[in-house]
Coordinates of C-alpha atoms in Angstrom, one line a residue:
X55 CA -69.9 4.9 -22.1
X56 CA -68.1 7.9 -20.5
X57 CA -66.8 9.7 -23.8
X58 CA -70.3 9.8 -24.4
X59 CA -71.6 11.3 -21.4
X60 CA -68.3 13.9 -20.6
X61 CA -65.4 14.8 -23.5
X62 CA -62.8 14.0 -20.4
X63 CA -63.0 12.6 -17.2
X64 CA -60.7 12.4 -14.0
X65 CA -60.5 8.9 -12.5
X66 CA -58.3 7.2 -9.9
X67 CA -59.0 5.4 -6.2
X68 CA -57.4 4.9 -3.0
X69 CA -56.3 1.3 -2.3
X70 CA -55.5 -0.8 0.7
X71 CA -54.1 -3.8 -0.3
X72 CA -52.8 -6.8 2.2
X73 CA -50.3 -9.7 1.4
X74 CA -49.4 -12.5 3.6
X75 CA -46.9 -15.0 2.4
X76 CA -47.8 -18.8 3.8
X77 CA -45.2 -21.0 2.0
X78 CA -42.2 -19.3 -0.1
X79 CA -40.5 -16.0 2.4
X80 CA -43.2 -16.7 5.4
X81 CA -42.6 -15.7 8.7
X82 CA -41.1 -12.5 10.2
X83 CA -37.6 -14.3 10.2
X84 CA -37.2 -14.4 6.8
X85 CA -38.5 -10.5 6.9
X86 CA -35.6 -9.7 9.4
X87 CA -32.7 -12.2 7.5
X88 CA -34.3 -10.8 3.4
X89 CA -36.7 -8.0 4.1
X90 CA -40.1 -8.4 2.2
X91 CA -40.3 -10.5 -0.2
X92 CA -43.1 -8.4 -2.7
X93 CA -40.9 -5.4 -2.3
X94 CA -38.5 -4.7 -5.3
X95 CA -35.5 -3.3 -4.4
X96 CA -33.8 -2.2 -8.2
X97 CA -30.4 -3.2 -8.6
X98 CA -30.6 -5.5 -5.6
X99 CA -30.2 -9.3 -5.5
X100 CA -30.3 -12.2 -2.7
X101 CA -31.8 -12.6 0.7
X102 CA -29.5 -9.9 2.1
X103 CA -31.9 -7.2 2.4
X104 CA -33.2 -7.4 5.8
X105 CA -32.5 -5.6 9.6
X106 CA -30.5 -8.2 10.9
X107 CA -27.8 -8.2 8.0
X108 CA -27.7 -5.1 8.0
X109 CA -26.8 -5.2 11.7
X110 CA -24.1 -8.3 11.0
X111 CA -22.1 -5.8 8.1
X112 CA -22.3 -3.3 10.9
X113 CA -20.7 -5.6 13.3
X114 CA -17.9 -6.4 10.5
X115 CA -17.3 -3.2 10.1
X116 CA -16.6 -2.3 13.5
X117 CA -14.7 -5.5 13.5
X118 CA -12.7 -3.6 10.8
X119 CA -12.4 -0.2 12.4
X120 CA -10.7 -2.0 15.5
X121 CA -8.1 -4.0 13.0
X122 CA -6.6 -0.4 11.8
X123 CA -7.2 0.7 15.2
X124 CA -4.7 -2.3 16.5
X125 CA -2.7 -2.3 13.6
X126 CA -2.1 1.7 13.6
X127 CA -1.2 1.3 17.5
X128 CA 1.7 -1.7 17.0
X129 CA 3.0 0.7 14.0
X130 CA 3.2 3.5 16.2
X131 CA 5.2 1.5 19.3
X132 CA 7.9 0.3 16.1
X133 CA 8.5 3.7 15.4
X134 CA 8.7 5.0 19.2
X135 CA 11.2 2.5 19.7
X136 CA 13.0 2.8 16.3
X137 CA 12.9 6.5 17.6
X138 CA 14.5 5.6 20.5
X139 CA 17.0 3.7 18.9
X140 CA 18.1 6.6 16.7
X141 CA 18.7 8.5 20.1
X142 CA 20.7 5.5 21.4
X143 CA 23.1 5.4 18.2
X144 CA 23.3 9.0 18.1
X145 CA 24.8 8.8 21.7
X146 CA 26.8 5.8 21.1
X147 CA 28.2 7.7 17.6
X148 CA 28.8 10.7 19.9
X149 CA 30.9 9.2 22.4
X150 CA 32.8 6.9 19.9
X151 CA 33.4 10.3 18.2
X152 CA 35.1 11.8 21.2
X153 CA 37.1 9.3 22.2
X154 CA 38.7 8.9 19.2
X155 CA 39.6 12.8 19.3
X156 CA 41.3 12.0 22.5
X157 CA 43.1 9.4 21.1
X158 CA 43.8 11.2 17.9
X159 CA 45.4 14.2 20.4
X160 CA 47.2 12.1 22.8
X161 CA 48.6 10.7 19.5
X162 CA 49.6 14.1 18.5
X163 CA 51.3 14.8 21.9
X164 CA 53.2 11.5 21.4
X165 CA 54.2 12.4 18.0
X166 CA 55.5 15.0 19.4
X167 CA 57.8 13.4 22.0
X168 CA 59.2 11.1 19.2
X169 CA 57.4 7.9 20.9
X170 CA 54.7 8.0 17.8
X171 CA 55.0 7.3 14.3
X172 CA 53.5 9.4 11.4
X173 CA 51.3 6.5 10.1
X174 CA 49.8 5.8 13.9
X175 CA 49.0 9.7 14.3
X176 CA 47.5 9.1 10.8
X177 CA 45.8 6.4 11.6
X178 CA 44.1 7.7 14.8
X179 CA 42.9 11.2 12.2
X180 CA 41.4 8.4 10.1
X181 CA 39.0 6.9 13.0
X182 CA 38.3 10.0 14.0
X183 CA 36.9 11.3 10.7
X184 CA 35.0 8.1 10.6
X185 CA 33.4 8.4 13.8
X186 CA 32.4 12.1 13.1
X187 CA 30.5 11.0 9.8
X188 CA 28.8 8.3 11.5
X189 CA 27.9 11.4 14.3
X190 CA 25.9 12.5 10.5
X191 CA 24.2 9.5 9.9
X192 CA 23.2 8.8 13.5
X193 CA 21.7 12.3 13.5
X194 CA 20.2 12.1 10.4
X195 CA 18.2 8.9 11.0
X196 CA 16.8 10.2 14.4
X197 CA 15.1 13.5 12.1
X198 CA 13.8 10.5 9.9
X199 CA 12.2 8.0 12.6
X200 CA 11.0 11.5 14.1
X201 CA 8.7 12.3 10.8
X202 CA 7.9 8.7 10.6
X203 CA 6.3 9.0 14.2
X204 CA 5.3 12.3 13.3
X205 CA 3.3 11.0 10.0
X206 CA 1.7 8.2 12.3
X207 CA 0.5 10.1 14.9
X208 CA -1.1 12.9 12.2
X209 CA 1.3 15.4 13.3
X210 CA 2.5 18.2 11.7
X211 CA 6.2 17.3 9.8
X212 CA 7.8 20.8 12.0
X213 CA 5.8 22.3 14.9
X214 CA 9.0 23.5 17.0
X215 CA 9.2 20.8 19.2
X216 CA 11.0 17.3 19.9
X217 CA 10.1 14.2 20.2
X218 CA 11.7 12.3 22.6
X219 CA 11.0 8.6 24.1
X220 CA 10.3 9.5 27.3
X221 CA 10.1 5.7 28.6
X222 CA 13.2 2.9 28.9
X223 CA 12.8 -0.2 27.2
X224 CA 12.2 -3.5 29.4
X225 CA 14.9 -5.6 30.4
X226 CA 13.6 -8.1 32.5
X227 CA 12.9 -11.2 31.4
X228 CA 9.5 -12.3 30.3
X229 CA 8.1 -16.3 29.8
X230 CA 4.6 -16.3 28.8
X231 CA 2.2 -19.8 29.3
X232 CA 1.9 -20.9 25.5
X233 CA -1.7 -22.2 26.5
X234 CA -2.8 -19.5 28.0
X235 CA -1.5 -17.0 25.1
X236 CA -3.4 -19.8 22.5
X237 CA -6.4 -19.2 24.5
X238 CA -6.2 -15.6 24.3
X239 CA -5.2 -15.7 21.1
X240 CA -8.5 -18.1 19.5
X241 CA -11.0 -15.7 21.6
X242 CA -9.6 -12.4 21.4
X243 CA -8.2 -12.1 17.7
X244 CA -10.7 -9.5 15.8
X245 CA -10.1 -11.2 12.7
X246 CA -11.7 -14.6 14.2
X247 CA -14.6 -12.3 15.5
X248 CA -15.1 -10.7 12.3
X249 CA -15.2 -14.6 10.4
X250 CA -17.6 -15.8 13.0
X251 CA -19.8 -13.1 11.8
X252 CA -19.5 -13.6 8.1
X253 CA -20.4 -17.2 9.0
X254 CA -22.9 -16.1 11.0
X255 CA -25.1 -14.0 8.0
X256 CA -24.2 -16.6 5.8
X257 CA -26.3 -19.0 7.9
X258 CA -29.1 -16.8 8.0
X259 CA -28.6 -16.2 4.6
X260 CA -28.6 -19.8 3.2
X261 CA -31.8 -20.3 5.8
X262 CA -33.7 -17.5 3.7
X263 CA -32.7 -19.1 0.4
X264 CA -34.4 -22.5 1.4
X265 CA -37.7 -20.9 2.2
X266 CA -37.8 -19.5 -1.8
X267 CA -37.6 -23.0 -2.6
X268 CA -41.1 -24.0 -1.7
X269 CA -44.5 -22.7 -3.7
X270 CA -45.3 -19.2 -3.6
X271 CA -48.4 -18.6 -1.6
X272 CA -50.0 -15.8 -0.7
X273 CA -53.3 -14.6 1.4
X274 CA -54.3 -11.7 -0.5
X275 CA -56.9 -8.9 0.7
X276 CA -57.7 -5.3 -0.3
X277 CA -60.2 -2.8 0.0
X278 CA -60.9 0.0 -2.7
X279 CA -62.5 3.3 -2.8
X280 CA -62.9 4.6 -6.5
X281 CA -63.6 8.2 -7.6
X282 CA -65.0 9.8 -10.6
X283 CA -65.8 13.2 -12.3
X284 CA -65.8 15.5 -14.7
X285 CA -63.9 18.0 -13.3
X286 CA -61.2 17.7 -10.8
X287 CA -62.9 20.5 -8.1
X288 CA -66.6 21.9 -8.7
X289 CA -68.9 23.9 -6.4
X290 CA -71.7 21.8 -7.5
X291 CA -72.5 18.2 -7.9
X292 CA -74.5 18.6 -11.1
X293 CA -72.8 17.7 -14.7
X294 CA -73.1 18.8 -18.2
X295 CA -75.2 14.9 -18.5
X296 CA -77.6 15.0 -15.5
X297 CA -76.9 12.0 -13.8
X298 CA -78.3 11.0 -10.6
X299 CA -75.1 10.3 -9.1
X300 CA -73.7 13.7 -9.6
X301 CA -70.5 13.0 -11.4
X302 CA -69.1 16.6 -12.0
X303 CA -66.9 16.8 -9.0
X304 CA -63.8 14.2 -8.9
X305 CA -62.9 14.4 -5.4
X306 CA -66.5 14.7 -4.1
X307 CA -67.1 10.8 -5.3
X308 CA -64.0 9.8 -3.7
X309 CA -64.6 11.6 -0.1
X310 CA -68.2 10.3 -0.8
X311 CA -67.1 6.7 -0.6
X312 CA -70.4 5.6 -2.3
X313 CA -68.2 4.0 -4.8
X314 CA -66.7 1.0 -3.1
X315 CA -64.6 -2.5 -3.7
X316 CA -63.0 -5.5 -1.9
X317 CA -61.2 -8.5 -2.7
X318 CA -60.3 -11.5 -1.0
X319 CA -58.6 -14.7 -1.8
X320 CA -55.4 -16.9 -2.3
X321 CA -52.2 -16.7 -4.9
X322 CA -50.6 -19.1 -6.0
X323 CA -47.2 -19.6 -8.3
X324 CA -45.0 -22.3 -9.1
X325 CA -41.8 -22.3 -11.3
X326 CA -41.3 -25.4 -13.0
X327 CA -38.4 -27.0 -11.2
X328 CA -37.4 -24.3 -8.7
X329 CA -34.0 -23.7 -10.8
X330 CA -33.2 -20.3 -9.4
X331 CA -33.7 -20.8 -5.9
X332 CA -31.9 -24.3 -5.8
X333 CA -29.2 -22.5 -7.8
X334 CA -28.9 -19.5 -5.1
X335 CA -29.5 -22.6 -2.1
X336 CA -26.2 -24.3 -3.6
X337 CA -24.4 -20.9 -4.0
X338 CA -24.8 -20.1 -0.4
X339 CA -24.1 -23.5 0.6
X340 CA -20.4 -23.1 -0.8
X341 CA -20.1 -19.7 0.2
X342 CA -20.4 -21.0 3.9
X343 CA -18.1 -24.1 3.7
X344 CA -15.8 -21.8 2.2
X345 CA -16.5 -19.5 4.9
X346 CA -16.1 -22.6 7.6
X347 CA -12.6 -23.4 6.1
X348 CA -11.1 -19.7 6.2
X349 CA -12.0 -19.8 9.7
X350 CA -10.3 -23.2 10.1
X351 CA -6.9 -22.6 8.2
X352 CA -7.3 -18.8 10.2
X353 CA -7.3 -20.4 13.4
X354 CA -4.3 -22.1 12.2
X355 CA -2.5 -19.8 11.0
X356 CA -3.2 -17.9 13.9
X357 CA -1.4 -20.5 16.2
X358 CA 1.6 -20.3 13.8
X359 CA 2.2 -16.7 13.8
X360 CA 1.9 -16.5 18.0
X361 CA 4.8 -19.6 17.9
X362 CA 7.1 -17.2 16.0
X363 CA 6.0 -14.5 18.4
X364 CA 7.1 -17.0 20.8
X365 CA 10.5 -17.7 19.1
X366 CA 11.4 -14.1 18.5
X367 CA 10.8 -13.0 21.9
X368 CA 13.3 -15.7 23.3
X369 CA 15.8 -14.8 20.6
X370 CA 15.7 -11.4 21.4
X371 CA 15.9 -11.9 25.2
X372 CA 19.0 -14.3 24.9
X373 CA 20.8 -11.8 22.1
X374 CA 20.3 -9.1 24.7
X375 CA 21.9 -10.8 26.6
X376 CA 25.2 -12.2 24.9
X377 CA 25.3 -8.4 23.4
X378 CA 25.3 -7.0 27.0
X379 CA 28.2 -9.4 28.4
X380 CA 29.9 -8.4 24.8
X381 CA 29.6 -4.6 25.5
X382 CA 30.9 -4.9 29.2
X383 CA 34.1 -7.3 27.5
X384 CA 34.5 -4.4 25.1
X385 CA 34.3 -1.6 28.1
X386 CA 36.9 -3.5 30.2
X387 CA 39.4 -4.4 27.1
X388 CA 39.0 0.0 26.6
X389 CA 39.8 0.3 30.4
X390 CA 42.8 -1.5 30.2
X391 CA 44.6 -0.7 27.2
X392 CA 44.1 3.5 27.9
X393 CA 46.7 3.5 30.5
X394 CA 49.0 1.8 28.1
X395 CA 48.8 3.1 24.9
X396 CA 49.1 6.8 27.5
X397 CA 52.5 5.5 28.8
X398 CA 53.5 4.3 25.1
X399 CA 53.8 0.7 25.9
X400 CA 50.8 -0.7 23.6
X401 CA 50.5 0.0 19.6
X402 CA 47.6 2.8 18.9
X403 CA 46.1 0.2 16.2
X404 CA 45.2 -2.1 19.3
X405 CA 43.0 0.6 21.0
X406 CA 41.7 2.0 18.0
X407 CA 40.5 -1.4 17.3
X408 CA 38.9 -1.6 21.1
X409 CA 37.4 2.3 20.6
X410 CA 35.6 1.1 17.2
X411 CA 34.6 -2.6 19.0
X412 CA 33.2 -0.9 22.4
X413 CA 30.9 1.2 19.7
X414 CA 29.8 -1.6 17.9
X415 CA 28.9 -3.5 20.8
X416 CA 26.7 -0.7 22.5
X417 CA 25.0 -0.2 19.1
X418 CA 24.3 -4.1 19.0
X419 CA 23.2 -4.5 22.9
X420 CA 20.3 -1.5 22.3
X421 CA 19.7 -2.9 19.1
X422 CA 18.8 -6.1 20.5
X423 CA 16.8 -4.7 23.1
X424 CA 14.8 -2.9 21.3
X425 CA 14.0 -6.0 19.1
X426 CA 13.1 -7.5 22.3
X427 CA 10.8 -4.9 23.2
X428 CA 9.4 -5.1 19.4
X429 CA 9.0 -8.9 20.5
X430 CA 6.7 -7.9 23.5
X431 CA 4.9 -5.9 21.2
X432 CA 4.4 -8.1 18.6
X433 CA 3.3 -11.4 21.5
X434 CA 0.3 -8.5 22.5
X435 CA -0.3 -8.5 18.7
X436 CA -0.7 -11.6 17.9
X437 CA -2.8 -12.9 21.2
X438 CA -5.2 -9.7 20.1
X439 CA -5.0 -7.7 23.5
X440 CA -2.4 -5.2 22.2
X441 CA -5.4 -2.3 22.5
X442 CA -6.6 -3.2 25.7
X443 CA -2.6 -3.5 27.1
X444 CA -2.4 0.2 25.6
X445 CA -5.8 1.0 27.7
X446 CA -7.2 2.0 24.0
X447 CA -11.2 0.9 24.4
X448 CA -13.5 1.3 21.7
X449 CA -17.4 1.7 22.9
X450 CA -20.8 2.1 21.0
X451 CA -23.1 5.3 21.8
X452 CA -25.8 5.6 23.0
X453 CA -29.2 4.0 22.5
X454 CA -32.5 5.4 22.3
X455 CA -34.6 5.3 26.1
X456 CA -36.9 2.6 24.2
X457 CA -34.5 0.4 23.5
X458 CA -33.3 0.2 27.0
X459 CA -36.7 -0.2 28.4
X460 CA -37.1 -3.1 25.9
X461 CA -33.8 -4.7 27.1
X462 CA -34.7 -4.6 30.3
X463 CA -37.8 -6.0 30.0
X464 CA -36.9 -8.9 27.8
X465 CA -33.8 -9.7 30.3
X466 CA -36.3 -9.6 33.3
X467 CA -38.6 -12.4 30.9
X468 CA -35.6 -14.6 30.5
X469 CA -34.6 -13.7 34.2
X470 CA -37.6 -15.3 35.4
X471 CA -38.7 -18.0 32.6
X472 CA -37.8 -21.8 32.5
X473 CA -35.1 -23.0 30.2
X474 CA -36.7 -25.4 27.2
X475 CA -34.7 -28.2 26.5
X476 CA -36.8 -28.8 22.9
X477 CA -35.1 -25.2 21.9
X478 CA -33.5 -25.8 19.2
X479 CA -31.3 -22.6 17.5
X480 CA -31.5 -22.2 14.0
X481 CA -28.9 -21.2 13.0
X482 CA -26.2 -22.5 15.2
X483 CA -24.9 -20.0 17.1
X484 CA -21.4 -18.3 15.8
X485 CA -19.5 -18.0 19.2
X486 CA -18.2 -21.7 19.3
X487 CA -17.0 -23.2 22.8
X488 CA -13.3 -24.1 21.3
X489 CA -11.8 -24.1 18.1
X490 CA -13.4 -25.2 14.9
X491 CA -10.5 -27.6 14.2
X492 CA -6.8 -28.0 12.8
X493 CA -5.4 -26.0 16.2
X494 CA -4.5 -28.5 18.9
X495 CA -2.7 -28.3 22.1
X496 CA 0.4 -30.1 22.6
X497 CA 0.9 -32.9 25.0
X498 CA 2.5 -32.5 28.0
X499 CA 5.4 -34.8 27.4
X500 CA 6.4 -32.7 24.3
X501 CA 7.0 -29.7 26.1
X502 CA 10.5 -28.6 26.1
X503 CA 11.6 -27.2 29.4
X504 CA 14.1 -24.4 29.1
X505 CA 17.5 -24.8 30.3
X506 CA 18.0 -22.8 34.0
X507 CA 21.0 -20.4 33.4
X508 CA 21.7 -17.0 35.7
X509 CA 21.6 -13.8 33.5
X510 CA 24.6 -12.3 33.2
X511 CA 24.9 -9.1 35.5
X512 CA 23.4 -6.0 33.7
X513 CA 24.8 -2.9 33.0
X514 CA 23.9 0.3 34.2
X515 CA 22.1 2.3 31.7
X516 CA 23.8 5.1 29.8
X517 CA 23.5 8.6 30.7
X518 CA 21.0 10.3 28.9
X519 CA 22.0 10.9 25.1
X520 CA 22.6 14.7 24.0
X521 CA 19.6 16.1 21.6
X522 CA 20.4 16.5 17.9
X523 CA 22.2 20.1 17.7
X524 CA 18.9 22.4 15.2

């Protein structure tokens, strides 16, 4: 009895201990998919503890980073071209504004001469105070689509420049190949690529949960050194009770190892019925056909958003186009009623009426362009290729020199080895060769040819439009 021998004592060991799972979490797969399965991790639940999860959720979110990357780019293009749309109506406001005061001073003259009435001269003031508030609003809108850019592009609100669109819209004509863009589309979209890998640690995942429903057993070794004293340091090895071992210094039996122990053997558990793990085997189970089916009805929904990419981009092409042979009708119906109305032979209402037409019909033809050049925008969007058609790139950094050399080495072993044909991968792997279902391409019979009409001639561009007065 040591209280008999020493009033205290100071105990403890150094332990090596050595656990191999055989059944239940064996095998360094389940180590990579659930990390180890003695160590407790508090708070922590699942098989999602391991390296190559981890790696997956990094994947995701990169997958993540690149959708506000993409979706912070298309923003910025609306707003340059909403931006250059305010410049356009300012310009358009600006002439409509003086050609009414033109109209309102030849008027005048013509009052004058007796070949006007009051209510015409009256009439042509009241166009021309029009015009000159919508000079306001047209001004006002291009400082607002300027701090919307401006907020975008983490700018500050007033730095003493302008922002001006420096590039035209595009007018020519542009008919993409539906199955090429569906193709680009189903192997490009980041929000596929960040499914597939959801799919893909789910897998794993479900693969780790099956392995917890077998027996739990383990190979167990260990090897112990004990100490024991009755002081923690002492010069001497001699105690207060004489013994032969010399007991009075703690960590003199411990460095001593003269006090030694092993153990060696197999563990074994069972829960009755393996509730849990079947439980947690059926809750993955759902969480991956649920994850199968968002991928399906994604791929769908994918093919239905790029057919009304499809649909707005002809609609905007062909009201570009009905607005531009509108806006040179409009130009020539002002061209020929100016001479007249000068020499008194038309009423002032009918060129009023053209002056306020001709503006409306400008401000619709770059209207409609610019939704035609949104449409572009939004056809990039939606087959997933809008960063790469903006030469936006994102890239990893740099690795550590081992991991290169380890790379290389395993790409020169599967370089050089023969391909096994009783392989199988488990799991499957998450880049499929096609679509997982529900997206089909049409026949060719069904396709609808598009009737072959000229464009209408198209008129010069503008001259450039005045800046906003500070």
């Amino acid at each position: 009895n040591t209280a008999s021998l020493f009033p205290s004592v100071y105990t403890g060991n150094v332990a090596l201990q050595y656990q191999l799972p055989l059944l239940a979490g064996s095998g360094t797969e389940f180590t990579r998919i659930a990390g180890p399965i003695g160590q407790q991790f508090g708070g922590l639940t699942g098989v999602s503890q391991g390296v190559v999860i981890a790696r997956i959720n990094n994947d995701i979110a990169i997958a993540d980073f690149e959708a506000a990357v993409r979706n912070l780019t298309k923003d910025v293009e609306d707003t340059y071209w909403d931006l250059y749309l305010a410049y356009r109506n300012f310009h358009t406001a600006v002439t409509a504004r003086d050609a009414a005061l033109g109209t309102w001073r030849t008027a005048q003259i013509q009052l004058e001469a007796g070949t006007r009435t009051r209510a015409e001269v009256a009439q042509a003031r009241d166009q021309l105070f029009a015009a000159e508030a919508a000079v306001e609003n047209s001004r006002s809108s291009i400082y607002s689509s300027e701090i919307r850019l401006r907020r975008l592009m983490g700018m500050a609100v007033n730095d003493g420049a302008t922002l001006r669109p420096a590039d035209e819209p595009v007018t020519a004509e542009l008919v993409p190949d539906w199955y090429a863009s569906l193709t680009e589309a189903l192997s490009h979209r980041v929000e596929l690529r960040r499914q597939k890998w959801s799919i893909r640690s789910l897998c794993l995942q479900l693969k780790a949960a099956r392995s917890l429903t077998r027996p739990r057993l383990d190979a167990l070794g260990g090897y112990q050194v004990n100490g024991f004293g009755d002081h923690l340091f002492a010069n001497t090895d001699a105690d207060v009770a004489g013994t032969p071992h010399g007991l009075n210094d703690f960590y003199e039996t411990i460095t001593q190892g003269d006090e030694t122990g092993w153990n060696l053997g197999l563990q074994m558990s069972m829960p009755f019925g393996f509730r849990s793990a079947h439980a947690q085997v059926r809750n993955y189970e759902i969480r991956l056909a649920k994850a199968e089916k968002v991928l399906q009805e994604q791929e769908r929904e994918i093919s239905h958003e790029l057919a009304i990419a499809f649909q707005e981009l002809a609609r905007s092409y062909s009201t570009a186009q009905k607005n531009l042979n509108r806006l040179l009708a409009a130009r020539e119906n002002v061209k020929y009623l100016e001479p007249n109305v000068r020499e008194g032979d038309k009423l002032l209402d009918d060129l009023l009426r053209a002056q306020a037409r001709q503006a409306e019909a400008e401000v619709a033809y770059y209207q409609s362009l610019v939704d035609y050049n949104k449409a572009l925008v939004a056809l990039e969007f939606r087959k997933g290729v809008l960063l790469e058609h903006n030469n936006i790139f994102l890239a990893e950094g740099g690795w550590l020199p081992e991991a290169y050399d380890h790379a290389n080495r395993q790409g020169e072993a599967r370089a050089h080895a023969w391909p096994n044909e009783m392989l199988e991968a488990q799991p499957a792997p998450f880049a499929y060769d096609g679509p997982t279902g529900g997206v089909y391409h049409a026949a060719d019979e069904a396709i609808v040819e598009p009737l072959s009409e000229a464009p209408p001639e198209e008129v010069a561009a503008p001259p450039e439009a005045p800046a906003p007065p500070e």
